[in-house]
Amino acid sequence: MKLGLSVSTFPTKFGPIVYSSSSLEELDLILYKVSRFGYDGVDLFIDPTTESKAIEIKKIFDKYHLDIAMLICIYLADMGVNLSSLDESQRKKSVQIYSDQFKIAKILGAKLMPIGFIRGRIDVADDKASYEQRLALSLTELVKSAKEYGITLCIEPINRYEINTLMGLDEVADFIRKQNLQDIKILPDLFHMNIEDKDLAKSLRNAGTMVAHMHVPDSNRKAPGWGHTDYVSILKVLIDINYQGFLTIEAMPFGKEDECAVQGTTYLKSLLENLKGKTK
Ligand code: LER
Ligand code: MN
């Protein structure tokens, strides 16, 4: 398993981003620290980014031998991108807008992109079955072009206070199976799971190989070890299901970015070392 940290290329108030940068120079300084702290990569949050800027960003990642594990474009939901829109022309346009980001992901070498807020909320006038059909149609369309760019899409279960669909891990796994979306994977986030899922270890085990990426903040969205999440039971399952992906610390730093970054990697590395010793 590899360790990742949430970083943005723009100033943002979106909570669980450990480091935000406002220039390429600042990004360089952040990535220098991220690599020195022992991380393998970053989940990169971007604002609208040109191809030439993406090339410059990629150069900095290469300089520090850091991967971009996942590319995240949260601004798209604020712009009205909605993959389940009841308005067919808006749904199609949303598919197009998200597909356009795959070019940027390819330049950055990112192999994963999430399906988070852009899946859209379910309206009171709508019904669940048709919401799911519209979303599944958009995902089927997106997968075709994502494959051309070597990108895998991952649905992130998100808690009820932020969205009103696909909130728990079991629910997302069922949706993927029911809609025959075998190419779509899952991004479980331990903060959301702490709210929505009854037994985190059990749900992760059931999702098995559908898990392609992980966000691993603690129960209070602080760095691992600063809340009450039982990481040992979770890491044991991930080892059992042979999870090879990233554990990204998408945590709220509360003004203590360096402490948060150091705590996350120190804590998880020591738990992983300990578990490795026990399985030998
Ligand atoms: C949303 O709350 C979340 O957890 C992020 O991964 C946003 O993309
Ligand atoms: Mn997340």
Short mmCIF file of N, CA, C and O in Angstrom, two decimals, residues 22-106:
data_model
loop_
_atom_site.label_atom_id
_atom_site.label_comp_id
_atom_site.label_asym_id
_atom_site.label_seq_id
_atom_site.Cartn_x
_atom_site.Cartn_y
_atom_site.Cartn_z
N SER A 22 -1.12 28.52 -3.97
CA SER A 22 -1.70 29.56 -4.82
C SER A 22 -0.79 29.91 -5.99
O SER A 22 -1.08 30.81 -6.75
N SER A 23 0.31 29.18 -6.12
CA SER A 23 1.21 29.40 -7.27
C SER A 23 2.02 28.12 -7.48
O SER A 23 2.09 27.26 -6.59
N LEU A 24 2.67 28.03 -8.63
CA LEU A 24 3.51 26.85 -8.90
C LEU A 24 4.71 26.82 -7.95
O LEU A 24 5.17 25.75 -7.55
N GLU A 25 5.20 28.00 -7.57
CA GLU A 25 6.34 28.07 -6.63
C GLU A 25 5.93 27.48 -5.28
O GLU A 25 6.68 26.73 -4.66
N GLU A 26 4.72 27.84 -4.86
CA GLU A 26 4.24 27.33 -3.57
C GLU A 26 4.00 25.82 -3.65
O GLU A 26 4.30 25.07 -2.72
N LEU A 27 3.48 25.37 -4.80
CA LEU A 27 3.26 23.92 -4.99
C LEU A 27 4.59 23.18 -4.91
O LEU A 27 4.68 22.11 -4.30
N ASP A 28 5.63 23.77 -5.48
CA ASP A 28 6.97 23.16 -5.44
C ASP A 28 7.42 22.96 -3.99
O ASP A 28 7.88 21.89 -3.60
N LEU A 29 7.24 23.99 -3.19
CA LEU A 29 7.65 23.92 -1.78
C LEU A 29 6.85 22.85 -1.02
O LEU A 29 7.39 22.07 -0.22
N ILE A 30 5.55 22.79 -1.31
CA ILE A 30 4.68 21.80 -0.65
C ILE A 30 5.12 20.39 -1.05
O ILE A 30 5.27 19.51 -0.19
N LEU A 31 5.35 20.18 -2.34
CA LEU A 31 5.71 18.82 -2.79
C LEU A 31 7.08 18.40 -2.27
O LEU A 31 7.32 17.23 -2.00
N TYR A 32 7.97 19.37 -2.10
CA TYR A 32 9.28 19.08 -1.48
C TYR A 32 9.04 18.48 -0.09
O TYR A 32 9.61 17.45 0.27
N LYS A 33 8.13 19.14 0.68
CA LYS A 33 7.86 18.65 2.05
C LYS A 33 7.16 17.30 2.02
O LYS A 33 7.49 16.39 2.77
N VAL A 34 6.18 17.18 1.11
CA VAL A 34 5.40 15.92 1.03
C VAL A 34 6.33 14.74 0.74
O VAL A 34 6.21 13.67 1.34
N SER A 35 7.29 14.94 -0.15
CA SER A 35 8.20 13.83 -0.46
C SER A 35 9.15 13.58 0.72
O SER A 35 9.43 12.45 1.07
N ARG A 36 9.60 14.65 1.37
CA ARG A 36 10.49 14.49 2.53
C ARG A 36 9.79 13.77 3.69
O ARG A 36 10.41 13.03 4.43
N PHE A 37 8.49 13.98 3.82
CA PHE A 37 7.73 13.31 4.89
C PHE A 37 7.48 11.83 4.57
O PHE A 37 6.91 11.11 5.37
N GLY A 38 7.87 11.39 3.38
CA GLY A 38 7.78 9.96 3.06
C GLY A 38 6.54 9.52 2.30
O GLY A 38 6.23 8.33 2.25
N TYR A 39 5.83 10.47 1.71
CA TYR A 39 4.64 10.09 0.92
C TYR A 39 5.05 9.59 -0.46
O TYR A 39 6.09 9.98 -1.00
N ASP A 40 4.19 8.74 -1.03
CA ASP A 40 4.41 8.23 -2.40
C ASP A 40 3.70 9.10 -3.44
O ASP A 40 4.06 9.05 -4.62
N GLY A 41 2.68 9.80 -3.01
CA GLY A 41 1.92 10.58 -3.99
C GLY A 41 0.90 11.48 -3.34
O GLY A 41 0.88 11.67 -2.12
N VAL A 42 0.04 12.02 -4.20
CA VAL A 42 -0.89 13.07 -3.80
C VAL A 42 -2.23 12.84 -4.50
O VAL A 42 -2.27 12.35 -5.63
N ASP A 43 -3.32 13.16 -3.81
CA ASP A 43 -4.60 13.31 -4.50
C ASP A 43 -4.67 14.80 -4.82
O ASP A 43 -4.69 15.64 -3.90
N LEU A 44 -4.69 15.12 -6.10
CA LEU A 44 -4.55 16.52 -6.50
C LEU A 44 -5.90 17.13 -6.85
O LEU A 44 -6.60 16.65 -7.73
N PHE A 45 -6.24 18.20 -6.13
CA PHE A 45 -7.46 18.97 -6.38
C PHE A 45 -7.07 20.14 -7.29
O PHE A 45 -6.18 20.92 -6.93
N ILE A 46 -7.76 20.26 -8.43
CA ILE A 46 -7.43 21.35 -9.35
C ILE A 46 -8.65 22.26 -9.56
O ILE A 46 -9.80 21.84 -9.37
N ASP A 47 -8.38 23.50 -9.97
CA ASP A 47 -9.43 24.37 -10.49
C ASP A 47 -9.29 24.31 -12.02
O ASP A 47 -8.47 23.53 -12.52
N PRO A 48 -10.07 25.07 -12.80
CA PRO A 48 -9.93 24.95 -14.26
C PRO A 48 -8.47 25.11 -14.68
O PRO A 48 -7.83 26.11 -14.35
N THR A 49 -7.94 24.10 -15.37
CA THR A 49 -6.51 24.02 -15.64
C THR A 49 -6.26 23.80 -17.13
O THR A 49 -6.84 22.89 -17.73
N THR A 50 -5.39 24.63 -17.71
CA THR A 50 -5.07 24.45 -19.13
C THR A 50 -4.05 23.31 -19.29
O THR A 50 -3.38 22.94 -18.33
N GLU A 51 -3.94 22.82 -20.54
CA GLU A 51 -2.97 21.75 -20.80
C GLU A 51 -1.56 22.23 -20.50
O GLU A 51 -0.74 21.49 -19.94
N SER A 52 -1.24 23.49 -20.85
CA SER A 52 0.13 23.97 -20.61
C SER A 52 0.42 24.09 -19.11
O SER A 52 1.51 23.77 -18.65
N LYS A 53 -0.59 24.47 -18.32
CA LYS A 53 -0.36 24.53 -16.85
C LYS A 53 -0.18 23.10 -16.30
O LYS A 53 0.67 22.87 -15.42
N ALA A 54 -0.97 22.17 -16.84
CA ALA A 54 -0.86 20.77 -16.38
C ALA A 54 0.57 20.24 -16.62
O ALA A 54 1.12 19.52 -15.79
N ILE A 55 1.15 20.62 -17.76
CA ILE A 55 2.53 20.18 -18.07
C ILE A 55 3.49 20.72 -17.01
O ILE A 55 4.36 20.01 -16.51
N GLU A 56 3.30 21.99 -16.62
CA GLU A 56 4.17 22.60 -15.60
C GLU A 56 3.98 21.91 -14.24
O GLU A 56 4.95 21.67 -13.51
N ILE A 57 2.74 21.59 -13.91
CA ILE A 57 2.46 20.91 -12.63
C ILE A 57 3.14 19.54 -12.62
O ILE A 57 3.79 19.15 -11.64
N LYS A 58 3.01 18.83 -13.73
CA LYS A 58 3.59 17.47 -13.82
C LYS A 58 5.11 17.50 -13.62
O LYS A 58 5.69 16.61 -12.97
N LYS A 59 5.75 18.55 -14.15
CA LYS A 59 7.21 18.66 -14.00
C LYS A 59 7.59 18.70 -12.52
O LYS A 59 8.59 18.12 -12.11
N ILE A 60 6.80 19.40 -11.72
CA ILE A 60 7.13 19.51 -10.28
C ILE A 60 6.94 18.14 -9.60
O ILE A 60 7.76 17.74 -8.78
N PHE A 61 5.88 17.44 -9.96
CA PHE A 61 5.68 16.10 -9.38
C PHE A 61 6.85 15.18 -9.76
O PHE A 61 7.34 14.41 -8.93
N ASP A 62 7.29 15.26 -11.01
CA ASP A 62 8.41 14.40 -11.45
C ASP A 62 9.69 14.74 -10.69
O ASP A 62 10.46 13.86 -10.32
N LYS A 63 9.89 16.06 -10.46
CA LYS A 63 11.10 16.50 -9.74
C LYS A 63 11.20 15.82 -8.37
O LYS A 63 12.28 15.46 -7.92
N TYR A 64 10.06 15.61 -7.72
CA TYR A 64 10.07 15.00 -6.37
C TYR A 64 9.66 13.53 -6.39
O TYR A 64 9.42 12.94 -5.33
N HIS A 65 9.58 12.94 -7.58
CA HIS A 65 9.21 11.53 -7.73
C HIS A 65 7.91 11.20 -6.99
O HIS A 65 7.82 10.20 -6.28
N LEU A 66 6.93 12.07 -7.14
CA LEU A 66 5.62 11.83 -6.52
C LEU A 66 4.59 11.52 -7.59
O LEU A 66 4.57 12.16 -8.66
N ASP A 67 3.71 10.56 -7.31
CA ASP A 67 2.61 10.25 -8.23
C ASP A 67 1.42 11.15 -7.96
O ASP A 67 1.23 11.60 -6.83
N ILE A 68 0.61 11.36 -8.98
CA ILE A 68 -0.72 11.92 -8.74
C ILE A 68 -1.65 10.71 -8.75
O ILE A 68 -1.92 10.12 -9.79
N ALA A 69 -2.04 10.30 -7.55
CA ALA A 69 -2.82 9.07 -7.42
C ALA A 69 -4.21 9.26 -8.00
O ALA A 69 -4.73 8.41 -8.70
N MET A 70 -4.81 10.40 -7.66
CA MET A 70 -6.17 10.69 -8.14
C MET A 70 -6.27 12.17 -8.48
O MET A 70 -5.72 13.00 -7.75
N LEU A 71 -6.97 12.47 -9.57
CA LEU A 71 -7.21 13.87 -9.93
C LEU A 71 -8.65 14.22 -9.56
O LEU A 71 -9.58 13.52 -9.97
N ILE A 72 -8.83 15.31 -8.80
CA ILE A 72 -10.17 15.66 -8.30
C ILE A 72 -10.54 17.08 -8.72
O ILE A 72 -9.80 18.02 -8.47
N CYS A 73 -11.70 17.19 -9.38
CA CYS A 73 -12.15 18.50 -9.90
C CYS A 73 -13.43 18.90 -9.18
O CYS A 73 -14.51 18.88 -9.77
N ILE A 74 -13.34 19.26 -7.89
CA ILE A 74 -14.57 19.55 -7.14
C ILE A 74 -15.31 20.77 -7.69
O ILE A 74 -16.50 20.90 -7.47
N TYR A 75 -14.61 21.66 -8.39
CA TYR A 75 -15.28 22.87 -8.88
C TYR A 75 -16.38 22.54 -9.89
O TYR A 75 -17.29 23.33 -10.10
N LEU A 76 -16.31 21.37 -10.50
CA LEU A 76 -17.29 21.03 -11.55
C LEU A 76 -18.72 20.96 -11.00
O LEU A 76 -19.66 21.39 -11.67
N ALA A 77 -18.88 20.43 -9.79
CA ALA A 77 -20.23 20.34 -9.21
C ALA A 77 -20.77 21.76 -8.97
O ALA A 77 -21.94 22.04 -9.25
N ASP A 78 -19.90 22.66 -8.50
CA ASP A 78 -20.33 24.05 -8.29
C ASP A 78 -20.71 24.72 -9.60
O ASP A 78 -21.54 25.62 -9.64
N MET A 79 -20.09 24.25 -10.70
CA MET A 79 -20.37 24.82 -12.03
C MET A 79 -21.66 24.25 -12.63
O MET A 79 -22.06 24.62 -13.72
N GLY A 80 -22.27 23.29 -11.93
CA GLY A 80 -23.54 22.72 -12.41
C GLY A 80 -23.41 21.38 -13.10
O GLY A 80 -24.39 20.86 -13.66
N VAL A 81 -22.22 20.78 -13.11
CA VAL A 81 -22.08 19.45 -13.71
C VAL A 81 -22.89 18.47 -12.85
O VAL A 81 -22.76 18.41 -11.64
N ASN A 82 -23.79 17.72 -13.51
CA ASN A 82 -24.70 16.83 -12.80
C ASN A 82 -24.99 15.61 -13.68
O ASN A 82 -25.75 15.70 -14.65
N LEU A 83 -24.37 14.50 -13.34
CA LEU A 83 -24.44 13.29 -14.20
C LEU A 83 -25.80 12.59 -14.12
O LEU A 83 -26.04 11.66 -14.88
N SER A 84 -26.67 13.03 -13.20
CA SER A 84 -27.99 12.40 -13.11
C SER A 84 -29.09 13.40 -13.43
O SER A 84 -30.26 13.16 -13.10
N SER A 85 -28.72 14.49 -14.06
CA SER A 85 -29.70 15.56 -14.30
C SER A 85 -30.96 15.04 -15.00
O SER A 85 -30.90 14.22 -15.91
N LEU A 86 -32.12 15.57 -14.55
CA LEU A 86 -33.39 15.23 -15.19
C LEU A 86 -33.48 15.89 -16.56
O LEU A 86 -34.27 15.47 -17.41
N ASP A 87 -32.68 16.91 -16.75
CA ASP A 87 -32.62 17.61 -18.04
C ASP A 87 -31.59 16.87 -18.91
O ASP A 87 -30.39 16.94 -18.66
N GLU A 88 -32.08 16.17 -19.93
CA GLU A 88 -31.21 15.30 -20.74
C GLU A 88 -30.05 16.07 -21.40
O GLU A 88 -28.94 15.56 -21.48
N SER A 89 -30.31 17.31 -21.81
CA SER A 89 -29.22 18.04 -22.45
C SER A 89 -28.14 18.41 -21.41
O SER A 89 -26.95 18.38 -21.70
N GLN A 90 -28.58 18.71 -20.18
CA GLN A 90 -27.59 19.01 -19.12
C GLN A 90 -26.82 17.75 -18.73
O GLN A 90 -25.62 17.80 -18.46
N ARG A 91 -27.51 16.61 -18.72
CA ARG A 91 -26.83 15.34 -18.38
C ARG A 91 -25.74 15.06 -19.41
O ARG A 91 -24.59 14.76 -19.07
N LYS A 92 -26.11 15.20 -20.70
CA LYS A 92 -25.14 14.93 -21.76
C LYS A 92 -23.97 15.91 -21.71
O LYS A 92 -22.82 15.54 -21.90
N LYS A 93 -24.30 17.18 -21.46
CA LYS A 93 -23.25 18.20 -21.38
C LYS A 93 -22.31 17.90 -20.21
O LYS A 93 -21.09 18.07 -20.30
N SER A 94 -22.89 17.40 -19.13
CA SER A 94 -22.08 17.07 -17.95
C SER A 94 -21.09 15.94 -18.26
O SER A 94 -19.94 15.98 -17.85
N VAL A 95 -21.57 14.95 -19.02
CA VAL A 95 -20.68 13.84 -19.44
C VAL A 95 -19.53 14.41 -20.27
O VAL A 95 -18.37 14.07 -20.07
N GLN A 96 -19.88 15.32 -21.18
CA GLN A 96 -18.86 15.92 -22.04
C GLN A 96 -17.83 16.72 -21.23
O GLN A 96 -16.62 16.57 -21.43
N ILE A 97 -18.33 17.52 -20.30
CA ILE A 97 -17.42 18.36 -19.51
C ILE A 97 -16.47 17.49 -18.68
O ILE A 97 -15.26 17.76 -18.61
N TYR A 98 -16.99 16.41 -18.10
CA TYR A 98 -16.10 15.56 -17.29
C TYR A 98 -15.09 14.83 -18.19
O TYR A 98 -13.92 14.72 -17.84
N SER A 99 -15.57 14.36 -19.36
CA SER A 99 -14.65 13.68 -20.30
C SER A 99 -13.50 14.60 -20.69
O SER A 99 -12.37 14.14 -20.88
N ASP A 100 -13.79 15.90 -20.82
CA ASP A 100 -12.75 16.85 -21.22
C ASP A 100 -11.60 16.90 -20.20
O ASP A 100 -10.47 17.22 -20.55
N GLN A 101 -11.92 16.56 -18.95
CA GLN A 101 -10.87 16.57 -17.90
C GLN A 101 -9.91 15.39 -18.03
O GLN A 101 -8.84 15.40 -17.44
N PHE A 102 -10.33 14.36 -18.78
CA PHE A 102 -9.47 13.17 -18.89
C PHE A 102 -8.13 13.51 -19.56
O PHE A 102 -7.12 12.91 -19.27
N LYS A 103 -8.16 14.49 -20.48
CA LYS A 103 -6.93 14.93 -21.15
C LYS A 103 -5.95 15.48 -20.12
O LYS A 103 -4.75 15.21 -20.16
N ILE A 104 -6.48 16.27 -19.20
CA ILE A 104 -5.63 16.87 -18.15
C ILE A 104 -5.08 15.76 -17.25
O ILE A 104 -3.89 15.76 -16.90
N ALA A 105 -5.94 14.80 -16.92
CA ALA A 105 -5.50 13.68 -16.06
C ALA A 105 -4.37 12.92 -16.74
O ALA A 105 -3.39 12.54 -16.10
N LYS A 106 -4.50 12.73 -18.04
CA LYS A 106 -3.46 11.98 -18.76
C LYS A 106 -2.12 12.73 -18.72
O LYS A 106 -1.08 12.13 -18.49
#
